[in-house]
Short mmCIF file of C-alpha atoms and ligand atoms in Angstrom, two decimals:
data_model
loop_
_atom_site.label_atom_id
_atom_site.label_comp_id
_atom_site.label_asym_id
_atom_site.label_seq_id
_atom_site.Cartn_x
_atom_site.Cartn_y
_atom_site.Cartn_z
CA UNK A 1462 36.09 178.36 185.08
CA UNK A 1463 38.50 180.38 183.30
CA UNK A 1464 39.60 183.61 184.32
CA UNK A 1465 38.91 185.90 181.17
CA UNK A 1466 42.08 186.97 181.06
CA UNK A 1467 44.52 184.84 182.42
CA UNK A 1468 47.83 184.50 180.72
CA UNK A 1469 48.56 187.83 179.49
CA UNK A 1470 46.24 189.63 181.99
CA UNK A 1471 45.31 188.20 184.69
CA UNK A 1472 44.86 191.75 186.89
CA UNK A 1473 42.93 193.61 184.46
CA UNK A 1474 39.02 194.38 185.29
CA UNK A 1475 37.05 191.38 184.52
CA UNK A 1476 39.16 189.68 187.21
CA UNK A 1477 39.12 192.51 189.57
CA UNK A 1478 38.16 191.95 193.27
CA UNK A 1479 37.36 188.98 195.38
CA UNK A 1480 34.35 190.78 196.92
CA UNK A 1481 32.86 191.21 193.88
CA UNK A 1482 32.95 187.75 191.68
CA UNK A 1483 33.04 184.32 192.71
CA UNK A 1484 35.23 182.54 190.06
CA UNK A 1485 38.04 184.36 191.34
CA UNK A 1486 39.34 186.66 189.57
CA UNK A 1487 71.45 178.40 185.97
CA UNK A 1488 70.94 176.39 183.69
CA UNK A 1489 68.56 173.09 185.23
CA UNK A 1490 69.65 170.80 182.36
CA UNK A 1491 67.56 167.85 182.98
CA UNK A 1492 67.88 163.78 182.05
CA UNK A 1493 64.32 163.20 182.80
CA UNK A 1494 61.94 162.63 179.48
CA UNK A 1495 59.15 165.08 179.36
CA UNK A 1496 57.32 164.08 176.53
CA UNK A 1497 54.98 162.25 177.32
CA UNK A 1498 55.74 159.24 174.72
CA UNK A 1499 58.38 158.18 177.49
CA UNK A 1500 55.20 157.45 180.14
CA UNK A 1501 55.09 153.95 180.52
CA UNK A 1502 51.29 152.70 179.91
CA UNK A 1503 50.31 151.83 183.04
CA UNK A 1504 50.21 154.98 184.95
CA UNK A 1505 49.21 153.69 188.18
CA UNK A 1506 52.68 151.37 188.74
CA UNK A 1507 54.35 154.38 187.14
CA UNK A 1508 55.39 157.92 188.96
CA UNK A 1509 57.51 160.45 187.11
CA UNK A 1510 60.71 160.84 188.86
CA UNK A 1511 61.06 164.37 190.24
CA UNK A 1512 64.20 166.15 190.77
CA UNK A 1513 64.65 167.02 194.12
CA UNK A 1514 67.67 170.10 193.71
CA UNK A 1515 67.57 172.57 191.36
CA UNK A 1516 69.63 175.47 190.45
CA UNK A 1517 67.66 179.07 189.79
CA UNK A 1518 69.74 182.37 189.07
CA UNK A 1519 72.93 181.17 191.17
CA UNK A 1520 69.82 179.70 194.12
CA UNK A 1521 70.18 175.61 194.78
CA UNK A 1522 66.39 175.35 195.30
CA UNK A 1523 65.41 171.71 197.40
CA UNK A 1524 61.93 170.11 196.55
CA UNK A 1525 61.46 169.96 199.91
CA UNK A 1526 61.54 174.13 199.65
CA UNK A 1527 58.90 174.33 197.20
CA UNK A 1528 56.88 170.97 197.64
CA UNK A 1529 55.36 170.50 201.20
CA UNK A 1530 52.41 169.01 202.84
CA UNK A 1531 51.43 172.26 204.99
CA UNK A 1532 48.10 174.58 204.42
CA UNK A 1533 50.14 177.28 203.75
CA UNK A 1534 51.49 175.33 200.38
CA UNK A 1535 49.46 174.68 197.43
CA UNK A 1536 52.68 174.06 194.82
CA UNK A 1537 52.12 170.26 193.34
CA UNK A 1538 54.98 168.37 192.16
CA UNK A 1539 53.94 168.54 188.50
CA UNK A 1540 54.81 172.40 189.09
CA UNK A 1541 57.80 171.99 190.99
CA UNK A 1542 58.92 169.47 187.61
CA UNK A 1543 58.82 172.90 185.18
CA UNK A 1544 61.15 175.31 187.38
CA UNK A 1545 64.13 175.39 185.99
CA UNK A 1546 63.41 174.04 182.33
CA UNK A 1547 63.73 178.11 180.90
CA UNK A 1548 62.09 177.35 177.50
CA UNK A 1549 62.74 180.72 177.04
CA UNK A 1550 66.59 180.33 177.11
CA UNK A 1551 66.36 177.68 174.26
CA UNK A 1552 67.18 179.33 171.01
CA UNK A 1553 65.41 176.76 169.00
CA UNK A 1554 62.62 176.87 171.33
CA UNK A 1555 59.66 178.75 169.21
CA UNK A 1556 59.34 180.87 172.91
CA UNK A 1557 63.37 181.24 172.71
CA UNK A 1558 63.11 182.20 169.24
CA UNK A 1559 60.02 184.90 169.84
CA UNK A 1560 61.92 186.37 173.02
CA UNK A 1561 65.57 186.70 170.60
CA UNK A 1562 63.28 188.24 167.66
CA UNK A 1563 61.52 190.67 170.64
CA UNK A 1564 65.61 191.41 171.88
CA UNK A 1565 66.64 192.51 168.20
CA UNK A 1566 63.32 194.77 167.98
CA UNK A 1567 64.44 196.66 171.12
CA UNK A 1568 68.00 196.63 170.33
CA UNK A 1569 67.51 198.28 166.62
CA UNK A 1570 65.24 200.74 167.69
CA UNK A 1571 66.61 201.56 171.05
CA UNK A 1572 70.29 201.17 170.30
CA UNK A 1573 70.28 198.39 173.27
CA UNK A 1574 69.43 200.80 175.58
CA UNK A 1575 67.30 198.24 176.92
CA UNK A 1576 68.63 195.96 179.55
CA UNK A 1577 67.31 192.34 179.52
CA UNK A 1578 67.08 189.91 182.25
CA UNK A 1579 65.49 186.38 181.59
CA UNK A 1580 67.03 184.14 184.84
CA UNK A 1581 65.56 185.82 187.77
CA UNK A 1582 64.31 183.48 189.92
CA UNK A 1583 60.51 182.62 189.55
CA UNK A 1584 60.28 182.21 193.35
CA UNK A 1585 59.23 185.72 195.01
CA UNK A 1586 57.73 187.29 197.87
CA UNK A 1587 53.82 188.22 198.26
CA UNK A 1588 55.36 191.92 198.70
CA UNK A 1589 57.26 192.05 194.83
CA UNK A 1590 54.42 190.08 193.39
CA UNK A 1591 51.53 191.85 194.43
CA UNK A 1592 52.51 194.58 197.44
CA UNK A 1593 54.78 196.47 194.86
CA UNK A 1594 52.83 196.88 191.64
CA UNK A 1595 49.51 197.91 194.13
CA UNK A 1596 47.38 194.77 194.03
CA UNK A 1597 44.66 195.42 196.71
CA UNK A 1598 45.04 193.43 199.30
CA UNK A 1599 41.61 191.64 198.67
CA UNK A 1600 42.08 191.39 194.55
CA UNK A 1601 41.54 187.53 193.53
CA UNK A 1602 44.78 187.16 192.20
CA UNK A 1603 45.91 186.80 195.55
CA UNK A 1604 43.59 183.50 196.46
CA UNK A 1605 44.94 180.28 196.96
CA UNK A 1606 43.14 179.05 194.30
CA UNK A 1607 44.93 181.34 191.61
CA UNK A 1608 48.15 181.48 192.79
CA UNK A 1609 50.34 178.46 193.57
CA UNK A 1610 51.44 180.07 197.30
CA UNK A 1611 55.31 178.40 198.74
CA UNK A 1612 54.52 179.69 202.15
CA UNK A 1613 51.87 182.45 203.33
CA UNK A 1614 54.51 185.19 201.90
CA UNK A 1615 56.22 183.56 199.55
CA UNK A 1616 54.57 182.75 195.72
CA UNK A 1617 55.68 181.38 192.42
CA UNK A 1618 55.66 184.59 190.52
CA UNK A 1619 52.18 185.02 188.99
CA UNK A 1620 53.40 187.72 186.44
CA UNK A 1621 56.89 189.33 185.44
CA UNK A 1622 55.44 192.53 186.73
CA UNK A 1623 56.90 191.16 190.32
CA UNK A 1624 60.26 192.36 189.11
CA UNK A 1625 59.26 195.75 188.41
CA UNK A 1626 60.65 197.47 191.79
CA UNK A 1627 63.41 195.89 192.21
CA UNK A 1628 64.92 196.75 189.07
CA UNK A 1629 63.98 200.30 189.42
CA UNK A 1630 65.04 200.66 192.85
CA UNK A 1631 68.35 199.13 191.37
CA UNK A 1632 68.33 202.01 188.86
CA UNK A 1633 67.39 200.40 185.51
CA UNK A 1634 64.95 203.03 183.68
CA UNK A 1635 65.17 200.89 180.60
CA UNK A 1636 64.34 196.77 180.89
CA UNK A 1637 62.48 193.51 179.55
CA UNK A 1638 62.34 190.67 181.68
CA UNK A 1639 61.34 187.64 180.36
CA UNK A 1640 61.08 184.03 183.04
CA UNK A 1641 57.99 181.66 183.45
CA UNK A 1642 55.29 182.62 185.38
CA UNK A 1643 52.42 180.38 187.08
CA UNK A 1644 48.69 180.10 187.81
CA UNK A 1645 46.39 177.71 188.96
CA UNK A 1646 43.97 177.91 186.22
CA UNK A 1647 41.33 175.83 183.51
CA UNK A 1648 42.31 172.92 181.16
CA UNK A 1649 42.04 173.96 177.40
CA UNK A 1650 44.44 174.54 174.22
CA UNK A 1651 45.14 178.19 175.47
CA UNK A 1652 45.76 177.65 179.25
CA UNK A 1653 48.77 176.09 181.13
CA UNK A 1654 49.77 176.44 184.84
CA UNK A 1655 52.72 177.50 183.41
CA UNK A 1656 53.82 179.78 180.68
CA UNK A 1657 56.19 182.62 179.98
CA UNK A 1658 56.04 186.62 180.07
CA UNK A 1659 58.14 189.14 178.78
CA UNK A 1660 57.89 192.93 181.07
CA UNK A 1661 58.37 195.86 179.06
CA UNK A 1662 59.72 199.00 180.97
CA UNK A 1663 60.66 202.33 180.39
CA UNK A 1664 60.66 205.99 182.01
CA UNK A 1665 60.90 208.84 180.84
CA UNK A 1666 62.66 212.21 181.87
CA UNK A 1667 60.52 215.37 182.36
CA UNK A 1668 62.92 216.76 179.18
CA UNK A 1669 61.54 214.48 177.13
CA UNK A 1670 57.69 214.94 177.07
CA UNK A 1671 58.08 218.82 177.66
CA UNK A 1672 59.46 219.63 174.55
CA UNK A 1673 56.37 217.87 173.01
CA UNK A 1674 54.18 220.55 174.83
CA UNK A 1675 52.13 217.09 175.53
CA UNK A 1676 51.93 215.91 179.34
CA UNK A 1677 53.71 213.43 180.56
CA UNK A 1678 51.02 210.45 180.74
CA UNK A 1679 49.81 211.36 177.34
CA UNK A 1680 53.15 211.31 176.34
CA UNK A 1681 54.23 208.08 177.38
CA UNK A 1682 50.96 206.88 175.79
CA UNK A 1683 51.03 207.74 172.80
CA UNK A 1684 54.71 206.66 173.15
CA UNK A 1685 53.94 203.02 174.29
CA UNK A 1686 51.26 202.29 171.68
CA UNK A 1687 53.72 203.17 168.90
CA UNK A 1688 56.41 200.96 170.37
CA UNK A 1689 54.06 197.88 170.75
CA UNK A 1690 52.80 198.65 167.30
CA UNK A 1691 55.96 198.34 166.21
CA UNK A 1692 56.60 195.41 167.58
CA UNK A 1693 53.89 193.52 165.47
CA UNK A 1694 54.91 195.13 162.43
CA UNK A 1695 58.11 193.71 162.87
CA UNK A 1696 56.81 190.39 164.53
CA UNK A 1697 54.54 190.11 161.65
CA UNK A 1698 55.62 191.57 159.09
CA UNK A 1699 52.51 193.42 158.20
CA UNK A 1700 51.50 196.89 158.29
CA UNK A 1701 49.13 197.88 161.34
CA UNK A 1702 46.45 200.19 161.34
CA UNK A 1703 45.65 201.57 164.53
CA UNK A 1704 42.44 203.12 163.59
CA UNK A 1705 40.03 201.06 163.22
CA UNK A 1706 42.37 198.81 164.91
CA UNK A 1707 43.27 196.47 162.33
CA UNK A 1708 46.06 194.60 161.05
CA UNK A 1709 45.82 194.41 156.97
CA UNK A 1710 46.42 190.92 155.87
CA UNK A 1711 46.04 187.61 157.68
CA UNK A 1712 46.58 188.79 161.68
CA UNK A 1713 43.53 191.15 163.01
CA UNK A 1714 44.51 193.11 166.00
CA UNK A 1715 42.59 195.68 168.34
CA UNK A 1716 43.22 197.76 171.25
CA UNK A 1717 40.61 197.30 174.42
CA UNK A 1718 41.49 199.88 177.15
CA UNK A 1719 41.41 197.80 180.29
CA UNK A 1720 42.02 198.54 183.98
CA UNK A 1721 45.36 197.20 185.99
CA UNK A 1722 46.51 198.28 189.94
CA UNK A 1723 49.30 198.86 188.01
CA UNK A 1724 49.05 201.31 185.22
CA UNK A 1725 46.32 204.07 184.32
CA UNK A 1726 45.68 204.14 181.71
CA UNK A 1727 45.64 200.79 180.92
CA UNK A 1728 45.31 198.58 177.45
CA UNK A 1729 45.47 195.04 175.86
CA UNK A 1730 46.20 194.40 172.99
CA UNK A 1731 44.30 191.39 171.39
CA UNK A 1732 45.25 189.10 168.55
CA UNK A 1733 42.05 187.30 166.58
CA UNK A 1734 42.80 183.65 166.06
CA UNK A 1735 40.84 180.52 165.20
CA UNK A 1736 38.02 182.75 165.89
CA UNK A 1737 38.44 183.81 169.31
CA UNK A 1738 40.01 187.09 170.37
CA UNK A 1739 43.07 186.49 172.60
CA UNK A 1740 45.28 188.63 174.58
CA UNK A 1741 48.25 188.94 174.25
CA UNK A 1742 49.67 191.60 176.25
CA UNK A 1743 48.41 194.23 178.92
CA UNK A 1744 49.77 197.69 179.06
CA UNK A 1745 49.53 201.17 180.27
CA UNK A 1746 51.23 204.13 182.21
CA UNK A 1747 52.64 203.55 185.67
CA UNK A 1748 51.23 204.34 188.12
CA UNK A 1749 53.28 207.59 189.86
CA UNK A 1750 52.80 205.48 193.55
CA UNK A 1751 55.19 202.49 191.92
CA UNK A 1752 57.71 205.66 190.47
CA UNK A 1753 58.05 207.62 193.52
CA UNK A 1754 58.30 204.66 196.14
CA UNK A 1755 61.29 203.43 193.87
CA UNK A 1756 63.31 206.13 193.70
CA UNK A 1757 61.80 207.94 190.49
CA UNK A 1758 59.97 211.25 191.90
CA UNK A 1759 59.89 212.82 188.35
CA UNK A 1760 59.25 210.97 185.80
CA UNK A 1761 56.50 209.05 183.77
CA UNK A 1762 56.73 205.27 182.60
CA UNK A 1763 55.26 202.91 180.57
CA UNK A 1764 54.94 199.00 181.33
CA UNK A 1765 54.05 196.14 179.55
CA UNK A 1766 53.60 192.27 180.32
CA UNK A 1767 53.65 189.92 176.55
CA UNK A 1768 52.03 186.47 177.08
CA UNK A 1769 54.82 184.90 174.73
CA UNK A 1770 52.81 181.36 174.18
CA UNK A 1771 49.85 182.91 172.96
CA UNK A 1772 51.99 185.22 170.37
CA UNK A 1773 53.86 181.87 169.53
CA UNK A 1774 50.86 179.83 168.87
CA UNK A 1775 49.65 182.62 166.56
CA UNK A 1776 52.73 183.66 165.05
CA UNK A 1777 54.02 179.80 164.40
CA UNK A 1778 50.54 178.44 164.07
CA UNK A 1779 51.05 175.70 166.87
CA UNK A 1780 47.29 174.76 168.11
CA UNK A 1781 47.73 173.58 172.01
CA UNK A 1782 49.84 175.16 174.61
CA UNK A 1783 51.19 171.74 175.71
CA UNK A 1784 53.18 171.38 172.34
CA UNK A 1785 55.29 174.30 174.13
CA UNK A 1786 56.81 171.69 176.92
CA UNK A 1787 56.65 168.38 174.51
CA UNK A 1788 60.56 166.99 173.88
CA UNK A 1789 59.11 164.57 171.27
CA UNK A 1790 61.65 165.33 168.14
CA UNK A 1791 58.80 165.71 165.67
CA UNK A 1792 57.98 168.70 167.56
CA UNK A 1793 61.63 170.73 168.28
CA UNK A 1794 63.09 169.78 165.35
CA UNK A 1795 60.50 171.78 163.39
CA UNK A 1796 62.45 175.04 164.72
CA UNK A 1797 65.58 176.29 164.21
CA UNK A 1798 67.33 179.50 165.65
CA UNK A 1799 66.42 183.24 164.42
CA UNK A 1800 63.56 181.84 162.36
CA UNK A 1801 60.35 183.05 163.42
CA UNK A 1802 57.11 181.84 161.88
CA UNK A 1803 57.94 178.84 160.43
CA UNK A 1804 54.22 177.22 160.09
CA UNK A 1805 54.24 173.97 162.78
CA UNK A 1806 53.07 170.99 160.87
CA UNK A 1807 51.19 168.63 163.13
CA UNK A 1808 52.65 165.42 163.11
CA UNK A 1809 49.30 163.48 163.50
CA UNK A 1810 46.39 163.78 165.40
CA UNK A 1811 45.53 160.77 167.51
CA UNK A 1812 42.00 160.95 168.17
CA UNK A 1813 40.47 162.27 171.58
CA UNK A 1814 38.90 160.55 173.73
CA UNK A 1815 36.13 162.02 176.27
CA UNK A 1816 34.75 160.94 179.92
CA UNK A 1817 32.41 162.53 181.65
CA UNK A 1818 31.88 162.85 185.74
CA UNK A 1819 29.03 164.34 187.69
CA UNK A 1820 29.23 164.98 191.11
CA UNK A 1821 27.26 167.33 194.00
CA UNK A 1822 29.54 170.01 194.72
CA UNK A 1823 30.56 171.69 197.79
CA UNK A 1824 30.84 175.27 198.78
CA UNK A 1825 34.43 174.92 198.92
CA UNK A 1826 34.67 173.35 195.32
CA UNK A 1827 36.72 175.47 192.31
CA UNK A 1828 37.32 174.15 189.02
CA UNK A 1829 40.79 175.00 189.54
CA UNK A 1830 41.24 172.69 192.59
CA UNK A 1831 39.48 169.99 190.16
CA UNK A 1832 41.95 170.96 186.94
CA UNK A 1833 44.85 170.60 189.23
CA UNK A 1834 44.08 166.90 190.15
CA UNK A 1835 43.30 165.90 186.64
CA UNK A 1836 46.37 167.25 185.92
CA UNK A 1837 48.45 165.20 188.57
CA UNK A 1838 47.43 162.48 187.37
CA UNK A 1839 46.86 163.03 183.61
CA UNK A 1840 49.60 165.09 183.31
CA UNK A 1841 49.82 166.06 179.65
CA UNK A 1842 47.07 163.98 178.28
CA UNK A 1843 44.50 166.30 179.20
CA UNK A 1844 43.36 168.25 176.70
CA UNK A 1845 40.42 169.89 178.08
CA UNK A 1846 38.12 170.11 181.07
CA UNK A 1847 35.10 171.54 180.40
CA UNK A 1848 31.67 172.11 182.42
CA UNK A 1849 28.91 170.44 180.43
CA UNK A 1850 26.07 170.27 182.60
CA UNK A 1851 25.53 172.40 186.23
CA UNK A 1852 22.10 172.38 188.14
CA UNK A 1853 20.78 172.75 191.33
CA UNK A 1854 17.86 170.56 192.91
CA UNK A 1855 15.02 171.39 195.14
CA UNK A 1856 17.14 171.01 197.98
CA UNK A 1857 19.46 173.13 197.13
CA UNK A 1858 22.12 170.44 196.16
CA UNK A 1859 24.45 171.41 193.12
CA UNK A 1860 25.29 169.26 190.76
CA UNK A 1861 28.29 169.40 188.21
CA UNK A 1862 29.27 167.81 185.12
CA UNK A 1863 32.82 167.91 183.60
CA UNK A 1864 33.75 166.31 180.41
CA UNK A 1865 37.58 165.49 180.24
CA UNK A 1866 39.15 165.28 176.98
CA UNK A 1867 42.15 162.96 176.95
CA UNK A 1868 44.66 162.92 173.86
CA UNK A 1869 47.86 162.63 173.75
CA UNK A 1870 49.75 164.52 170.91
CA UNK A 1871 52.66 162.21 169.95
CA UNK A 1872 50.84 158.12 170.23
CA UNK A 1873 47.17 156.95 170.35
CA UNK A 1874 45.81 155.79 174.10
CA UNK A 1875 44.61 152.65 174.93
CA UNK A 1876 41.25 152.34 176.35
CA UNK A 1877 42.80 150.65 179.09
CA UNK A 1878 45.09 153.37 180.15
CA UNK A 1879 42.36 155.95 179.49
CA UNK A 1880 40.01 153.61 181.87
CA UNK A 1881 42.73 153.49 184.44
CA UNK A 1882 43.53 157.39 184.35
CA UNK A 1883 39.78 158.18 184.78
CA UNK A 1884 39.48 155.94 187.47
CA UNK A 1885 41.96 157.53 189.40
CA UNK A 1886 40.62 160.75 188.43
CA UNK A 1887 37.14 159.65 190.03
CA UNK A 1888 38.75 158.26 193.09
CA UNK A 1889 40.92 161.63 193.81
CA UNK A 1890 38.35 164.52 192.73
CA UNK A 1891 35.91 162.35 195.66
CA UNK A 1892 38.71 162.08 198.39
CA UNK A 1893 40.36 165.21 197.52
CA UNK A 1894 37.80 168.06 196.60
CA UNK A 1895 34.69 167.01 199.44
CA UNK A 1896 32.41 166.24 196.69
CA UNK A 1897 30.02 163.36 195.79
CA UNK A 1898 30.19 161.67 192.97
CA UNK A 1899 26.75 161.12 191.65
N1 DAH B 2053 51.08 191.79 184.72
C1 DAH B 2053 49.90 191.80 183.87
C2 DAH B 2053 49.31 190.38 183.85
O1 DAH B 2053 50.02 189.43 183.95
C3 DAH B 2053 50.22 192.25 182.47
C4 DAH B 2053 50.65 193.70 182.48
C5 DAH B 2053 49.72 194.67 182.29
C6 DAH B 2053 51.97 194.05 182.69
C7 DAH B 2053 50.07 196.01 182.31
C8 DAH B 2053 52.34 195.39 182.71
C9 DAH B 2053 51.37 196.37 182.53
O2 DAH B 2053 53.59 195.80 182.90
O3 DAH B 2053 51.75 197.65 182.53
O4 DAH B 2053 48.15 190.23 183.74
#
């Protein structure tokens, strides 16, 4: 099941603590094809090549140091295949072009007071990713089933909030940091294992909420609200109201006030598209605990952490996240540098095609365990996993029914293929997950 939240806000209340829900709260340049139009048909005979050394901020990262068969390690190698790609370094990337058009926002209206970093390396400790911004130590973020864990202290960063400390510690008062970020998670349009972040950050000195005769948390409220507001003015070119919380023209908006270890108070902003609400970022005031242990015994801040795919989809009308990592030419060439919200025109849409699979569960089943083997061996073609059916007998016995969509977004699928990759997927989810296929 889906965290609410995931993607922009994972950490935010309806996630909050294990105890409490079940559900769980340098350049890489690579010659490998990634869209998926290079898979040969049969995908049994065929295994996707994996690059075994990578380079990440200045760090030669081995497989070997991110892949391994140990309990402590729950990183696949359909994971370890998107470190290094940066789709947010691409200029002509729609997630490239969103970060350059966030830049020039910050840089106008800041006089590039802001200092940006978008190549720290997505591989971080337990401490920066959770320890430093005050996740409790029993929050469901933490779970191996929500966070793809290296070693037992060692993560693929979750959010960009990880960097937070550091960069204060280091003396930066001003920053965005921008890098790909990673969580176990559902199948649908909306959610990938992997997708990209921006962290807004900025403090304040006590000179400049006194003179407002304000305090300094409403302050830096009021403060942060009015940047991000400005931000979707300029993203969108519309006029936003704040009260009632609405966007005039075709992109609604609201604020939600929200919880986070990190900030109080805390928001999210959410965008309303094809008739869901989704959000896009979380924000708030620091909390003083992250200021003073990093060197900042005075002052206020505000944070915020942008889900840039779910802004891109909205903003350039693309309608499934896996478009984002596609290198089929009828998708990039639609974008071009500096160019933000040129409409995506679908090339074609081969049709879907669905399976269903019931099996008993057991008490150690997720449906992130069972997303994650769909996707190892569907890879891209899965569109969607989605509980159908879920009952539980006399006995006590559970019983669960998935339906998988399958579709590719670039050729139609044989039946054949489709046969074969559900077969597998039958074969796996009963060795793998310790449940009985019924
Ligand atoms: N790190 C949060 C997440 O990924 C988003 C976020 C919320 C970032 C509030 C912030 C913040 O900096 O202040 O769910």
């Amino acid at each position: 099941m889906a965290l609410s939240l995931v993607h922009s806000t994972l950490f935010s209340k309806t996630s909050q603590l294990l105890i409490h829900t079940k559900i769980g709260f340098s350049h890489f340049s690579s010659s490998i094809p990634f869209s998926s139009s290079a898979l040969p048909s049969n995908p049994k005979t065929w295994r996707r090549p994996v690059i075994s050394v990578l380079e990440l901020g200045g760090v030669k990262i081995a497989r070997d140091d991110v892949v391994r068969d140990d309990p402590t390690n729950n990183v696949p190698d359909t994971i370890f295949s998107k470190l290094g790609l940066q789709l947010h370094r691409r200029d002509q990337h729609p997630l490239g072009i969103l970060k350059n058009t966030i830049y020039d926002y910050f840089d106008t209206n800041y006089s590039n007071k802001f200092d940006k970093f978008d190549e720290l390396c997505p591989i971080v400790s337990v401490k920066q990713n959770f320890d430093d911004v005050l996740v409790p130590a029993d929050h469901v973020s933490r779970s191996y089933n929500d966070t793809y864990y290296v070693d037992s202290q060692t993560v693929l960063r979750c959010h960009t909030s990880a960097h937070q400390a550091e960069l204060l510690r280091k003396g930066h008062t001003h920053f965005l940091v921008t890098g790909d970020v990673y969580r176990r998670d559902s199948i649908d349009s909306t959610h990938y294992p992997v997708f990209h972040q921006m962290e807004g950050f900025r403090v304040f000195s006590p000179d400049e909420w006194e003179a407002s005769g304000m305090d300094g948390t409403s302050f830096a409220a009021e403060d942060l609200k009015k940047c991000l507001e400005g931000l979707a003015t300029h993203l969108f070119g519309l006029l936003l109201y704040v009260d009632p919380v609405k966007i005039s023209g075709a992109v609604e908006m609201r604020w939600v006030d929200t919880y986070f270890p990190f900030t109080n108070p805390s928001f999210e902003l959410e965008i309303y598209f094809k008739e869901k609400w989704l959000e896009v970022l979380g924000c708030g005031v620091t909390e003083q605990e992250i200021l003073k242990r990093n060197g900042k015994l005075n002052n206020v801040a505000w944070a915020f952490g942008l889900g840039l795919e779910r802004l891109a989809m909205v903003l350039f009308d693309i309608p499934d996240i896996r478009l984002f990592w596609s290198d089929d030419e009828r998708f990039t060439s639609q974008f071009s540098k500096g160019q933000l919200g040129t409409k995506f025109k679908p090339f074609s849409r081969y049709p879907p095609c669905y399976k269903d699979m019931s099996f008993w569960i057991s008490e150690s089943f997720t449906e992130n365990n069972l997303c994650e083997v769909v996707r190892g061996i569907a890879g891209d073609l899965v569109e969607e996993v989605s509980l159908i059916d879920n009952f539980t007998n006399k006995k006590g016995m559970t019983s669960h029914c998935y339906r998988i969509s399958y579709r590719s977004m670039e050729r139609s699928l044989t039946d054949e293929e489709i046969n074969d990759l559900q077969m597998s997927v039958r074969e796996q989810v009963q060795s793998k997950l310790n449940v009985v296929l019924r």
